[in-house]
Tab-separated table of C-alpha atoms (C1' of nucleotides) in Angstrom:
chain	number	residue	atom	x	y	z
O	1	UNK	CA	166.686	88.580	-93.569
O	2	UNK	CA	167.184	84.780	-92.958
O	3	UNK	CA	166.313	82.571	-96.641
O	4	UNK	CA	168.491	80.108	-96.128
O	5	UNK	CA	166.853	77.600	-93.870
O	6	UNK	CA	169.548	76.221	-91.747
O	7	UNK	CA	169.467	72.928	-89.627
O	8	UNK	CA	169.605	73.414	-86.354
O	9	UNK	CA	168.491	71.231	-82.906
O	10	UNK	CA	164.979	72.579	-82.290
O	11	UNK	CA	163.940	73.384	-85.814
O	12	UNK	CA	161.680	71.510	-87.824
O	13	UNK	CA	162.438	73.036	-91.586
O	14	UNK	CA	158.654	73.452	-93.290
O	15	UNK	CA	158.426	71.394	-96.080
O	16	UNK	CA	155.863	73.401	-98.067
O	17	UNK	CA	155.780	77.039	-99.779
O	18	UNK	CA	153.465	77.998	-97.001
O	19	UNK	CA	155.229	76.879	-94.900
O	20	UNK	CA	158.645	78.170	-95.309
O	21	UNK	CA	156.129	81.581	-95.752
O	22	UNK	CA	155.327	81.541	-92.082
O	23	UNK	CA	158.464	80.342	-91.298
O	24	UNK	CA	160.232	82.829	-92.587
O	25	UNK	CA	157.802	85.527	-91.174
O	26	UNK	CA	158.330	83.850	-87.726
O	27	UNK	CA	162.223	84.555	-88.086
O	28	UNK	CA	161.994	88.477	-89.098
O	29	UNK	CA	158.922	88.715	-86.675
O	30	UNK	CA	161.149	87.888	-84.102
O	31	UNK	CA	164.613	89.170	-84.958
O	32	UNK	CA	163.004	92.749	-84.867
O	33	UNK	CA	161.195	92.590	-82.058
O	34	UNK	CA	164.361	90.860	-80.297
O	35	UNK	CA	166.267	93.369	-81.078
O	36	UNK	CA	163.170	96.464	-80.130
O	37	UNK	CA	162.225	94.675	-76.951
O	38	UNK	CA	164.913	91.919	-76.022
O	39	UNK	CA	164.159	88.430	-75.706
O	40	UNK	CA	162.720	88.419	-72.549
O	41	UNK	CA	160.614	91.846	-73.429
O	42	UNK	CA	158.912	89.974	-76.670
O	43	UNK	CA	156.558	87.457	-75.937
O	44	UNK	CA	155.401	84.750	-78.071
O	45	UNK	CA	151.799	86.642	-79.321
O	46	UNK	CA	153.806	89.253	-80.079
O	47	UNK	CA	155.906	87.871	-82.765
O	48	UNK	CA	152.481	85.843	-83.692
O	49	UNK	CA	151.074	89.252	-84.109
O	50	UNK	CA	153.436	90.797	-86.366
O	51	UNK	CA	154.088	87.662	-88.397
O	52	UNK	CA	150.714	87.337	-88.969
O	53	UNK	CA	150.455	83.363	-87.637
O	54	UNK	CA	148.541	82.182	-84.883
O	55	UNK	CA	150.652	81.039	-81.831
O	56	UNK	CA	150.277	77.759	-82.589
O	57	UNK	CA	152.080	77.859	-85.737
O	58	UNK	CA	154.936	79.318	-84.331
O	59	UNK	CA	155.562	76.087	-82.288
O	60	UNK	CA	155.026	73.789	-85.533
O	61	UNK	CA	158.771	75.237	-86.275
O	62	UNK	CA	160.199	76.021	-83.427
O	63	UNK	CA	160.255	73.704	-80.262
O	64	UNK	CA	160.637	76.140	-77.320
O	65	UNK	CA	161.358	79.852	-77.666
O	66	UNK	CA	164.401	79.169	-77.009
O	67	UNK	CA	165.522	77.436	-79.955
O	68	UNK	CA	164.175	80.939	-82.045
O	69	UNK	CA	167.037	82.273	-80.275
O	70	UNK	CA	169.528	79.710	-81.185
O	71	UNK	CA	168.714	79.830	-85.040
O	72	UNK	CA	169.566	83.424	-84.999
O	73	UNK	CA	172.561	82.952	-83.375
O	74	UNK	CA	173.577	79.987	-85.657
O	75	UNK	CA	172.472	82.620	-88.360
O	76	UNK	CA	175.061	85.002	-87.118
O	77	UNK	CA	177.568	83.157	-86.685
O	78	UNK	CA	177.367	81.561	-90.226
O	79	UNK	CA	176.747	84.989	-91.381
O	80	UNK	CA	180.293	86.929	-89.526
O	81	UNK	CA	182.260	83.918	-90.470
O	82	UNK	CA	181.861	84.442	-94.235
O	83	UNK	CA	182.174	87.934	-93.899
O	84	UNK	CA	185.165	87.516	-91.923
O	85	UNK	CA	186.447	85.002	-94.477
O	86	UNK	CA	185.214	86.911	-97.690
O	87	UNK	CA	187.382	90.160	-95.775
O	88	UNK	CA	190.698	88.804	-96.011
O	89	UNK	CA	190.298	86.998	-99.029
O	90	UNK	CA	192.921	88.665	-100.843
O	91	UNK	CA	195.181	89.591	-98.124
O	92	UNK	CA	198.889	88.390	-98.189
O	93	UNK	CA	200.280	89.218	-94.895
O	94	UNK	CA	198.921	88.597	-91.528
O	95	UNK	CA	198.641	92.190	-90.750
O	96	UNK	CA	196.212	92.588	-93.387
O	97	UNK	CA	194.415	90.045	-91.837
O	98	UNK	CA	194.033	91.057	-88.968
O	99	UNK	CA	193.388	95.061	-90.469
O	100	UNK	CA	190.631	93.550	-92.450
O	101	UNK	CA	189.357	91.112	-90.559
O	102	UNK	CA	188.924	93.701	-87.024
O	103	UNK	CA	187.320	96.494	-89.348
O	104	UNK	CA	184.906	93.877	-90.753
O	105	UNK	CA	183.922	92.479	-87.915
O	106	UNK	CA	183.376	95.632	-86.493
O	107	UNK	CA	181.584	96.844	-89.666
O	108	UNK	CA	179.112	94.202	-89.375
O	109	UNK	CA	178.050	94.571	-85.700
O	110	UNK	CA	176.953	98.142	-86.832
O	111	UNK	CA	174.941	96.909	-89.179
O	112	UNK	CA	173.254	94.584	-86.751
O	113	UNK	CA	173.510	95.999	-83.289
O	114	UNK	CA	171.866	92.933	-82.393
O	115	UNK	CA	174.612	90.724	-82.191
O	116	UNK	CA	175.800	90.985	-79.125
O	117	UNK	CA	172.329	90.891	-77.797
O	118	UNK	CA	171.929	87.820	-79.154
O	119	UNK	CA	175.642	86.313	-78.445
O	120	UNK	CA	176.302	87.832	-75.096
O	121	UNK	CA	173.231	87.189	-74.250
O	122	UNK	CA	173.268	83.728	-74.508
O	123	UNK	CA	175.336	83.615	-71.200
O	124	UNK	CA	171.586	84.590	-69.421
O	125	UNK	CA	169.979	82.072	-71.976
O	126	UNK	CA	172.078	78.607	-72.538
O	127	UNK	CA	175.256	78.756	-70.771
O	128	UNK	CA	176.643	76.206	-73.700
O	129	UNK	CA	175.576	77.798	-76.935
O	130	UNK	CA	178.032	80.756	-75.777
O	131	UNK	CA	180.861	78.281	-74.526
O	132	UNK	CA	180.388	76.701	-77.790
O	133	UNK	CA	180.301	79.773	-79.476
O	134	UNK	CA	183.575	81.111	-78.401
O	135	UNK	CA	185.490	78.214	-78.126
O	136	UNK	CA	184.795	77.077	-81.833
O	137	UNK	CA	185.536	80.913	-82.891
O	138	UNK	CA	189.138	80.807	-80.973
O	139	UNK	CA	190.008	77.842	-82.418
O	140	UNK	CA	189.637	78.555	-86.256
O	141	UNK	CA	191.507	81.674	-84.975
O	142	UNK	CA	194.044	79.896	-83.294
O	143	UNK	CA	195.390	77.738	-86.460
O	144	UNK	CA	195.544	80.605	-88.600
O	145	UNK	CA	197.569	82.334	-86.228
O	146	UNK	CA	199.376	79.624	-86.170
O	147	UNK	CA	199.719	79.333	-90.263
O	148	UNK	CA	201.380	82.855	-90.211
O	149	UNK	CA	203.393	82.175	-86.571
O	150	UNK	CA	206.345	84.012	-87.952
O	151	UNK	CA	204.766	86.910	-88.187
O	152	UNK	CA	202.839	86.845	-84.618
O	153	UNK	CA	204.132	87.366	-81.370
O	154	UNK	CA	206.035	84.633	-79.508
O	155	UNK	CA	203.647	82.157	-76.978
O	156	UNK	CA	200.643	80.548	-76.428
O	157	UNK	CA	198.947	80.885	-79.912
O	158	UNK	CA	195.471	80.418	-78.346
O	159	UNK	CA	195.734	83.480	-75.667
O	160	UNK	CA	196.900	85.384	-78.607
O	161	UNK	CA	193.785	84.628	-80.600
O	162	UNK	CA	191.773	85.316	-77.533
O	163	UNK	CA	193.443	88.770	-76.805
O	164	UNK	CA	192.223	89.571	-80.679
O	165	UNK	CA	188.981	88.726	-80.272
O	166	UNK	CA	188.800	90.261	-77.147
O	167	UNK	CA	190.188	93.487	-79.297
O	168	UNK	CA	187.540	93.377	-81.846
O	169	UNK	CA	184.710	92.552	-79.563
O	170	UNK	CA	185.167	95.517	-77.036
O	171	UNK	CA	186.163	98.003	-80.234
O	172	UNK	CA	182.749	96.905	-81.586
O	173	UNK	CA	181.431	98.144	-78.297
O	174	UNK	CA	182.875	101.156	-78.561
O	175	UNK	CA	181.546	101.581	-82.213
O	176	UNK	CA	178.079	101.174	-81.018
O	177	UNK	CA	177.885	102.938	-77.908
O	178	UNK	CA	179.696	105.664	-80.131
O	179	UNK	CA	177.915	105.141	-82.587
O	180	UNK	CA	180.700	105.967	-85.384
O	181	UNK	CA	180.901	106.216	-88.669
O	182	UNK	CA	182.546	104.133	-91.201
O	183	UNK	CA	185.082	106.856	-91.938
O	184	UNK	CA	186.001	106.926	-87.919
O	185	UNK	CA	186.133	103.339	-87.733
O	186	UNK	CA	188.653	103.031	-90.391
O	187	UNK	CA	190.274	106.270	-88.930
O	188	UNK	CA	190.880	104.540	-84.755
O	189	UNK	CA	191.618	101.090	-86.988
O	190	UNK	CA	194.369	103.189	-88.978
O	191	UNK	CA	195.943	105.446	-86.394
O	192	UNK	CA	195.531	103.724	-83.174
O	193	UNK	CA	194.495	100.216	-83.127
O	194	UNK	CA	196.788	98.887	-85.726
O	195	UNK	CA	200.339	101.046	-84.844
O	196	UNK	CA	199.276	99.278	-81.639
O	197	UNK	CA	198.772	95.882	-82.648
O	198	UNK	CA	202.385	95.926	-84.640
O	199	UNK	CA	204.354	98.675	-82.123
O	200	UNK	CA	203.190	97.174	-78.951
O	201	UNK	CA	200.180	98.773	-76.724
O	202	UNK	CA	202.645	99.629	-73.757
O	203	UNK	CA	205.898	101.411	-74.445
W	1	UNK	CA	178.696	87.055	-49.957
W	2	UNK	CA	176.926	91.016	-49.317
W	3	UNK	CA	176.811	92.299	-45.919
W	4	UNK	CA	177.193	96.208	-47.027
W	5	UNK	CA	174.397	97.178	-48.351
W	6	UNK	CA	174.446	99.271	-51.420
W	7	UNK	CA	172.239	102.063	-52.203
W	8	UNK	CA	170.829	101.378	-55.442
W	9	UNK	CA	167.762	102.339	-57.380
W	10	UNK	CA	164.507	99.478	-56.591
W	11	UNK	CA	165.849	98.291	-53.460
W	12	UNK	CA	164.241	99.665	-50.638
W	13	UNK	CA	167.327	99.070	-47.581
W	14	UNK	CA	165.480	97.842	-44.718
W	15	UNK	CA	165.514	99.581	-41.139
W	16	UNK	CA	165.636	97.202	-38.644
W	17	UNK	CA	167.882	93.742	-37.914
W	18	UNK	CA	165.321	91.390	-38.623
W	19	UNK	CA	164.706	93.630	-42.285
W	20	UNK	CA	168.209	93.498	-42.526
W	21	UNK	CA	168.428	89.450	-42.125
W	22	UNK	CA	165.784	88.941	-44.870
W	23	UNK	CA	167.438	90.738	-47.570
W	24	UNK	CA	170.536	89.174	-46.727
W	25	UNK	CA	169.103	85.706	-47.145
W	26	UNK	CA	167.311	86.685	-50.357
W	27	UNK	CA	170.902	88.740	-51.667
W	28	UNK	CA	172.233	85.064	-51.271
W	29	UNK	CA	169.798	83.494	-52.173
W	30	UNK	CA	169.316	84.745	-55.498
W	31	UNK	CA	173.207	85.286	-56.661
W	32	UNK	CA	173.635	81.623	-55.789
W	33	UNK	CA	170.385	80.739	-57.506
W	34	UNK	CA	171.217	82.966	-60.980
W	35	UNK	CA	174.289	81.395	-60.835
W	36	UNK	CA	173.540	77.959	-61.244
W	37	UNK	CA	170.395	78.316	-63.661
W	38	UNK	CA	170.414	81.533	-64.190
W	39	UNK	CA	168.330	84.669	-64.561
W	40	UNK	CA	165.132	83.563	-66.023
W	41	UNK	CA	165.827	79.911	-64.914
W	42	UNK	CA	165.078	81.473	-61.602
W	43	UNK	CA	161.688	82.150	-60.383
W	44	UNK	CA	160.903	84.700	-57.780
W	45	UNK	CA	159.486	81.898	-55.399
W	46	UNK	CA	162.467	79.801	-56.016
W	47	UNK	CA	164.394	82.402	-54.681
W	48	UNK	CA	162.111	82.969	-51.271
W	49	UNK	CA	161.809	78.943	-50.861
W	50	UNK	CA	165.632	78.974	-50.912
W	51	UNK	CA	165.629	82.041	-48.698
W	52	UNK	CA	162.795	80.927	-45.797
W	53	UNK	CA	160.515	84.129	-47.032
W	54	UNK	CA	157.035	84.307	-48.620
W	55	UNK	CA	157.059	85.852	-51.869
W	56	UNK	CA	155.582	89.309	-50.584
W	57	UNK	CA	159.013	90.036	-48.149
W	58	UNK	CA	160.597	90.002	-51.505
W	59	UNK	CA	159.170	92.624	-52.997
W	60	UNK	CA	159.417	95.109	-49.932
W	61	UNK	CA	163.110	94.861	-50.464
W	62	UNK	CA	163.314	94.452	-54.122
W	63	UNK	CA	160.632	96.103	-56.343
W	64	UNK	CA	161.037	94.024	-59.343
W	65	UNK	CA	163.151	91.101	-59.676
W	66	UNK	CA	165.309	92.955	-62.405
W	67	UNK	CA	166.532	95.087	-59.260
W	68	UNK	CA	168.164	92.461	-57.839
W	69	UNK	CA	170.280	92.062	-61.169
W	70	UNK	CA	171.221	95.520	-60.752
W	71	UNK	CA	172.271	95.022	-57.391
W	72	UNK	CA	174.153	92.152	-57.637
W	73	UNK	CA	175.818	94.216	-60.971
W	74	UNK	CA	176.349	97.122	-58.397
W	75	UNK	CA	178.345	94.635	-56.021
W	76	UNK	CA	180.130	93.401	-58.755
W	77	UNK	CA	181.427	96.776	-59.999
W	78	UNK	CA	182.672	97.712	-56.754
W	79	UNK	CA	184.066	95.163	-55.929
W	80	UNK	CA	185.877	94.589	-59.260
W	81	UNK	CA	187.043	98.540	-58.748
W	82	UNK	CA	188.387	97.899	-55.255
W	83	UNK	CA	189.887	94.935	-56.230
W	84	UNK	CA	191.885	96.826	-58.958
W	85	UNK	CA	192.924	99.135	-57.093
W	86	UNK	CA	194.184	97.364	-54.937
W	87	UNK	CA	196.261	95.010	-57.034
W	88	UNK	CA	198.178	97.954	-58.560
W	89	UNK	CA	198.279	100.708	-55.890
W	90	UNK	CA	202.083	100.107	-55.537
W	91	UNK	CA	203.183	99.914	-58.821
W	92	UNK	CA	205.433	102.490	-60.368
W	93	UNK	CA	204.829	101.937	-64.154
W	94	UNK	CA	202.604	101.549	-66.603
W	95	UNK	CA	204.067	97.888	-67.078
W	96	UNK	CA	203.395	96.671	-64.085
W	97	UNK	CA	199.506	98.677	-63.671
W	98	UNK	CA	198.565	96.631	-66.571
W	99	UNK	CA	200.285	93.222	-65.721
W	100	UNK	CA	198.711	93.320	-62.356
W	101	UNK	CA	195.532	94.646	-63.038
W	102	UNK	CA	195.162	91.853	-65.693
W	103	UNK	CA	195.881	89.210	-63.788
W	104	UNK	CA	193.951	90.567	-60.996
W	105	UNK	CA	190.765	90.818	-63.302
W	106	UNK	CA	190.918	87.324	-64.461
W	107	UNK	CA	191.951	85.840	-60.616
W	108	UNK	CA	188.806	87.156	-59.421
W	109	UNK	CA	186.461	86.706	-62.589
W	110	UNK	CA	187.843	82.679	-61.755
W	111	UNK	CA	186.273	82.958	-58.329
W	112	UNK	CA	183.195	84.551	-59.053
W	113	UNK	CA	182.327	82.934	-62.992
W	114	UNK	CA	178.908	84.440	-62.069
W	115	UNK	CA	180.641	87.878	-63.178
W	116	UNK	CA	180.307	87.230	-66.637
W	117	UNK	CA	176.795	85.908	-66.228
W	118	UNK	CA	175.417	89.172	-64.599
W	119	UNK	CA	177.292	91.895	-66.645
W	120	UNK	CA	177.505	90.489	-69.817
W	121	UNK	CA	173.820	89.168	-69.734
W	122	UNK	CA	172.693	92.588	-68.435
W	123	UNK	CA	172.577	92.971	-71.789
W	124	UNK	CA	169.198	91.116	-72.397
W	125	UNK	CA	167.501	92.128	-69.103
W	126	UNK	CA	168.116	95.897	-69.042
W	127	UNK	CA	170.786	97.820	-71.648
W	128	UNK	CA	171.161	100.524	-70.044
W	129	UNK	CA	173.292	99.149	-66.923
W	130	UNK	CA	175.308	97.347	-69.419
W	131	UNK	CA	176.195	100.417	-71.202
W	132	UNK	CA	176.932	102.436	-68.139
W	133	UNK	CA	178.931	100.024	-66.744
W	134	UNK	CA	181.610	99.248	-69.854
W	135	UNK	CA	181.275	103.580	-70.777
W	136	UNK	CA	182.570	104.379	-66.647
W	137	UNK	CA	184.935	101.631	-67.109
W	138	UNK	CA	186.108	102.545	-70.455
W	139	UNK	CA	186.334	106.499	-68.474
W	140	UNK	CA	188.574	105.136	-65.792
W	141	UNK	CA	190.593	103.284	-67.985
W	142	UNK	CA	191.227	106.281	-69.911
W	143	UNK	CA	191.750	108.886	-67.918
W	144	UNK	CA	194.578	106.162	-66.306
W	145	UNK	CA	196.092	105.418	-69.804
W	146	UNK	CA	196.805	109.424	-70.399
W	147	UNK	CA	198.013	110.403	-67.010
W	148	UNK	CA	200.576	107.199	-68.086
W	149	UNK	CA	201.054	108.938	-71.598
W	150	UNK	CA	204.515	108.467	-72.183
W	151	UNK	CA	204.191	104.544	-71.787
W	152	UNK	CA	201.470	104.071	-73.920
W	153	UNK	CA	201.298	103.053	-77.580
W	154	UNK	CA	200.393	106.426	-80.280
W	155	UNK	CA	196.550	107.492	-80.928
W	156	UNK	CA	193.185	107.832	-78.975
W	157	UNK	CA	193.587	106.598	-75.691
W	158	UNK	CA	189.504	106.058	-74.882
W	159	UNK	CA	190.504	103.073	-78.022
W	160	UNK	CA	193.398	101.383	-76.199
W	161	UNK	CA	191.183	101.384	-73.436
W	162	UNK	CA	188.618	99.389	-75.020
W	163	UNK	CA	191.441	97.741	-76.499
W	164	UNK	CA	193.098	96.213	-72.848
W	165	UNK	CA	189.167	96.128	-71.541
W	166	UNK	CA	188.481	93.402	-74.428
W	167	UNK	CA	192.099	91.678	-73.494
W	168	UNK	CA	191.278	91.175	-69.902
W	169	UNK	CA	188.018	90.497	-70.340
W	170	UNK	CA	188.261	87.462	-73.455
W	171	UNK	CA	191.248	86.170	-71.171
W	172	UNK	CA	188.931	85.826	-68.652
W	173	UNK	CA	186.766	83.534	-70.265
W	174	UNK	CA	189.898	82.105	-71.504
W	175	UNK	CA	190.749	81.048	-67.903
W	176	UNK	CA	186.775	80.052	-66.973
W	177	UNK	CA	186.778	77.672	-70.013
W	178	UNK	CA	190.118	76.093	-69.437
W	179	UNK	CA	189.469	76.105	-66.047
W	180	UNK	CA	192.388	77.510	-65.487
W	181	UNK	CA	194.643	77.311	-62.003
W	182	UNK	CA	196.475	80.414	-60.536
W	183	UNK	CA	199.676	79.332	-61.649
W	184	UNK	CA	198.794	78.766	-65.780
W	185	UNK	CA	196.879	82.458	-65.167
W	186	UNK	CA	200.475	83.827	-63.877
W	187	UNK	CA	202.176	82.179	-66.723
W	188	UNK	CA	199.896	82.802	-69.543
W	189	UNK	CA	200.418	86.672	-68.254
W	190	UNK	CA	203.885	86.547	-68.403
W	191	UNK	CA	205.009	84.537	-71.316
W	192	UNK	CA	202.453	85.569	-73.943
W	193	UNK	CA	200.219	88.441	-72.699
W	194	UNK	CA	203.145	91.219	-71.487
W	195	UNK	CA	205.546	90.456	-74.361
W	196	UNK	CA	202.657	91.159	-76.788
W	197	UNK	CA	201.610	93.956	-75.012
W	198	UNK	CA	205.235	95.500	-75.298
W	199	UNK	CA	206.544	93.840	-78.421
W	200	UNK	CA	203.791	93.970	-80.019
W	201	UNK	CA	201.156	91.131	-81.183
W	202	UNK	CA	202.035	91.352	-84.763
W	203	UNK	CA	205.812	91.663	-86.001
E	1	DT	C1'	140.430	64.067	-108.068
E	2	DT	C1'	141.749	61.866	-104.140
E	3	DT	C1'	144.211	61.030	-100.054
E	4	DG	C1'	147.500	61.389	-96.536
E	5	DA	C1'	150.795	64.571	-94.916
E	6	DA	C1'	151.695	69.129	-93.645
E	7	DT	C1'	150.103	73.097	-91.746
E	8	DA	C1'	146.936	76.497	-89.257
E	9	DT	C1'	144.255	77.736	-85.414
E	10	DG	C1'	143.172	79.652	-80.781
E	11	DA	C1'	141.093	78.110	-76.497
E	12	DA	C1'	142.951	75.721	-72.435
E	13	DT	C1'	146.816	74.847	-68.980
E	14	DA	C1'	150.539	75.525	-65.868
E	15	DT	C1'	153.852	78.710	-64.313
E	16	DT	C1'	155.470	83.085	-63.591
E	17	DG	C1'	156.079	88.154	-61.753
E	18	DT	C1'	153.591	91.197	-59.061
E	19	DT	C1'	149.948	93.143	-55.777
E	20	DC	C1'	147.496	93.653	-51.677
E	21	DA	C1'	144.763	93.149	-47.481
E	22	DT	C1'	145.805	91.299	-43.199
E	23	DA	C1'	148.758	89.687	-39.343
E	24	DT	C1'	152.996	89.988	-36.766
E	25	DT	C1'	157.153	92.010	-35.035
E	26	DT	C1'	160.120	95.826	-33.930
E	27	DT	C1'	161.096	100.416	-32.423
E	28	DC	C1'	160.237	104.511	-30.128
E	29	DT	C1'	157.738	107.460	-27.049
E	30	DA	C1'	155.354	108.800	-22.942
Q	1	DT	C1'	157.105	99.458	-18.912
Q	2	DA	C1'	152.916	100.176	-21.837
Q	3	DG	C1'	151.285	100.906	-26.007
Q	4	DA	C1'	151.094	103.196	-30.368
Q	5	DA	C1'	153.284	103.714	-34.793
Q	6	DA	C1'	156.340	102.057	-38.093
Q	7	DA	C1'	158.396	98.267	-40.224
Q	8	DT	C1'	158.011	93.813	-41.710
Q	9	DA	C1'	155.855	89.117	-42.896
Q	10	DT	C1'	152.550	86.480	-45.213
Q	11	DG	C1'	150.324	83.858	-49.028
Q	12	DA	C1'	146.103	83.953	-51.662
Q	13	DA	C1'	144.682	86.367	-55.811
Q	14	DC	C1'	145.647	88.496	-60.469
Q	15	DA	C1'	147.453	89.276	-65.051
Q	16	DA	C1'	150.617	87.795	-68.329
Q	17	DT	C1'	153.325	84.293	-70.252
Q	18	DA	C1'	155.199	79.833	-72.676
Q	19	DT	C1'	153.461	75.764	-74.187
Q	20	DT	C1'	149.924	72.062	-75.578
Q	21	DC	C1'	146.395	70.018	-78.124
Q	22	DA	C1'	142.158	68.751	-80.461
Q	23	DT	C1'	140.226	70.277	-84.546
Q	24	DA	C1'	140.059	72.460	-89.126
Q	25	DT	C1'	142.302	73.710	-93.342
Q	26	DT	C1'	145.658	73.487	-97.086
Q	27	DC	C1'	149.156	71.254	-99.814
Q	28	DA	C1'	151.426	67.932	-102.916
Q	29	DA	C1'	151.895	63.643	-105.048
Q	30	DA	C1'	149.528	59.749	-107.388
DNA sequence: TTTGAATATGAATATTGTTCATATTTTCTA
DNA sequence: TAGAAAATATGAACAATATTCATATTCAAA
């Protein structure tokens, strides 16, 4: 659950204990119910109602209802790049990396199913929070495919890092719909994804 | 723009020409509408202004505005299906399924950006479709990938499935961000994509 | 303790998705 | 072709929603 209080266009951070009280009922209020009843299936009394504000407080802190949506995506996005980057920590080669860094990410949208809700999503919601999104994402990828170039495949480093994300994204997918274990993730990871990844996908 | 008319859950296909005009006008009306502000930026009387209706003709065709999501995601899917079938029906290898069907996929996701828009915000209006639609892909894909055994990478198929699925589709977006013409699409296939498809993305 | 800033409140407003009673047009039958 | 039945068109009315705002309460610093 969000204690961190990040800084983000629409926000107006509370400046009191009581404040940052409600503030921070607000958030879990709505990240559950986002995730029960999507964004468009939770109204505004209803997170009121489970955080225990009236509605009027909820727009002391957030501008539109909108900009809820926004902070949990920023919150996401903080949250899978330092997983990502706390992952591969350690790891000395690029395939580790990338072993690491795919079963992480995968690891994490299991724990919150709610991430592509919220990141997809955002296509439906503001158009340039997901352009954003991705493009910022493919570029930290990019340069540190680039960093470890000699032991990627030849071309465009960029389509490369978009072809891996595209990999972990739609695995994800799978992991949900499949709902798999951690055992089974590490298991497709281990026997399929990464003989694939080094040996080539087609023959 | 739709002329046959799909059968689909909440639509109610009407019986005469005049019927038939209407929903045409409103099918128009409202992909051209969701694509430019979207889903909820679209109100159901924006849709019938646009569309020279009153708001009740709407609803005799459509019996929530969520069903003409699913239709347009209907159209989309079939036509996305036919299109790949068509772009590979001659090819003799697994090779040249994949490096046609690719390219294919992103060509037309360029001419209709909208694609993205309806499937992967689908997600936040009803999670169902989106589910069906990526598990029958993910089927197709599969059941493709074994018949083609022999020229495909070790381990679960259903995975490299999901695996190319997540290729095509973050190229996609790739090519809608860049803007990208048809020519930079043919090369980005065939410098980077195929190699690392058959080489191998990591070394 | 005092005082201004921060916060809380929920009734009021404008907009939306949806319904429905009524009017018009189309199709089919006699 | 007449006319009845089915299909379609219409927009005012309704319930639910996101957002606003005037007023009341609480907090924090002096």
């Amino acid at each position: 659950m969000p204690n961190k209080i990040l800084e983000v266009k629409g926000i107006n951070i509370p400046k009191t204990k009581l404040g940052q009280s409600k503030m921070d009922k607000l958030l879990s209020a709505s990240e559950e119910l986002f995730a029960k009843n999507g964004f468009y299936g939770t109204s505004i009394s209803d997170i009121c109602k489970r955080a225990g504000t009236a509605v009027g407080t909820f727009y002391i802190y957030f501008e539109t209802k909108t900009d809820v949506y926004k902070y949990l995506m920023e919150t996401y996005k903080k949250e899978i790049k330092e997983h990502l980057a706390e992952s591969i920590r350690d790891c000395t080669t690029r395939y580790e990396r990338e072993r690491n860094g795919i079963k992480c990410f995968i690891k994490y949208a299991m724990t919150k199913p709610n991430v592509y809700n919220i990141i997809w999503g955002s296509l439906s919601i503001d158009r340039q929070m997901f352009v954003d999104y991705y493009v910022s994402f493919a570029d930290s990828y990019s340069r540190g495919l680039t960093k470890d170039g000699d032991e990627v495949s030849i071309g465009d480093t960029e389509s490369i890092a978009y072809m891996l994300m595209g990999i972990s994204n739609f695995l994800g997918l799978k992991a949900i719909f499949k709902d798999m274990t951690d055992e089974k993730i590490d298991e497709m990871i281990d026997e399929t994804v990464m003989p694939a990844l080094t040996g080539g996908i087609l023959k």
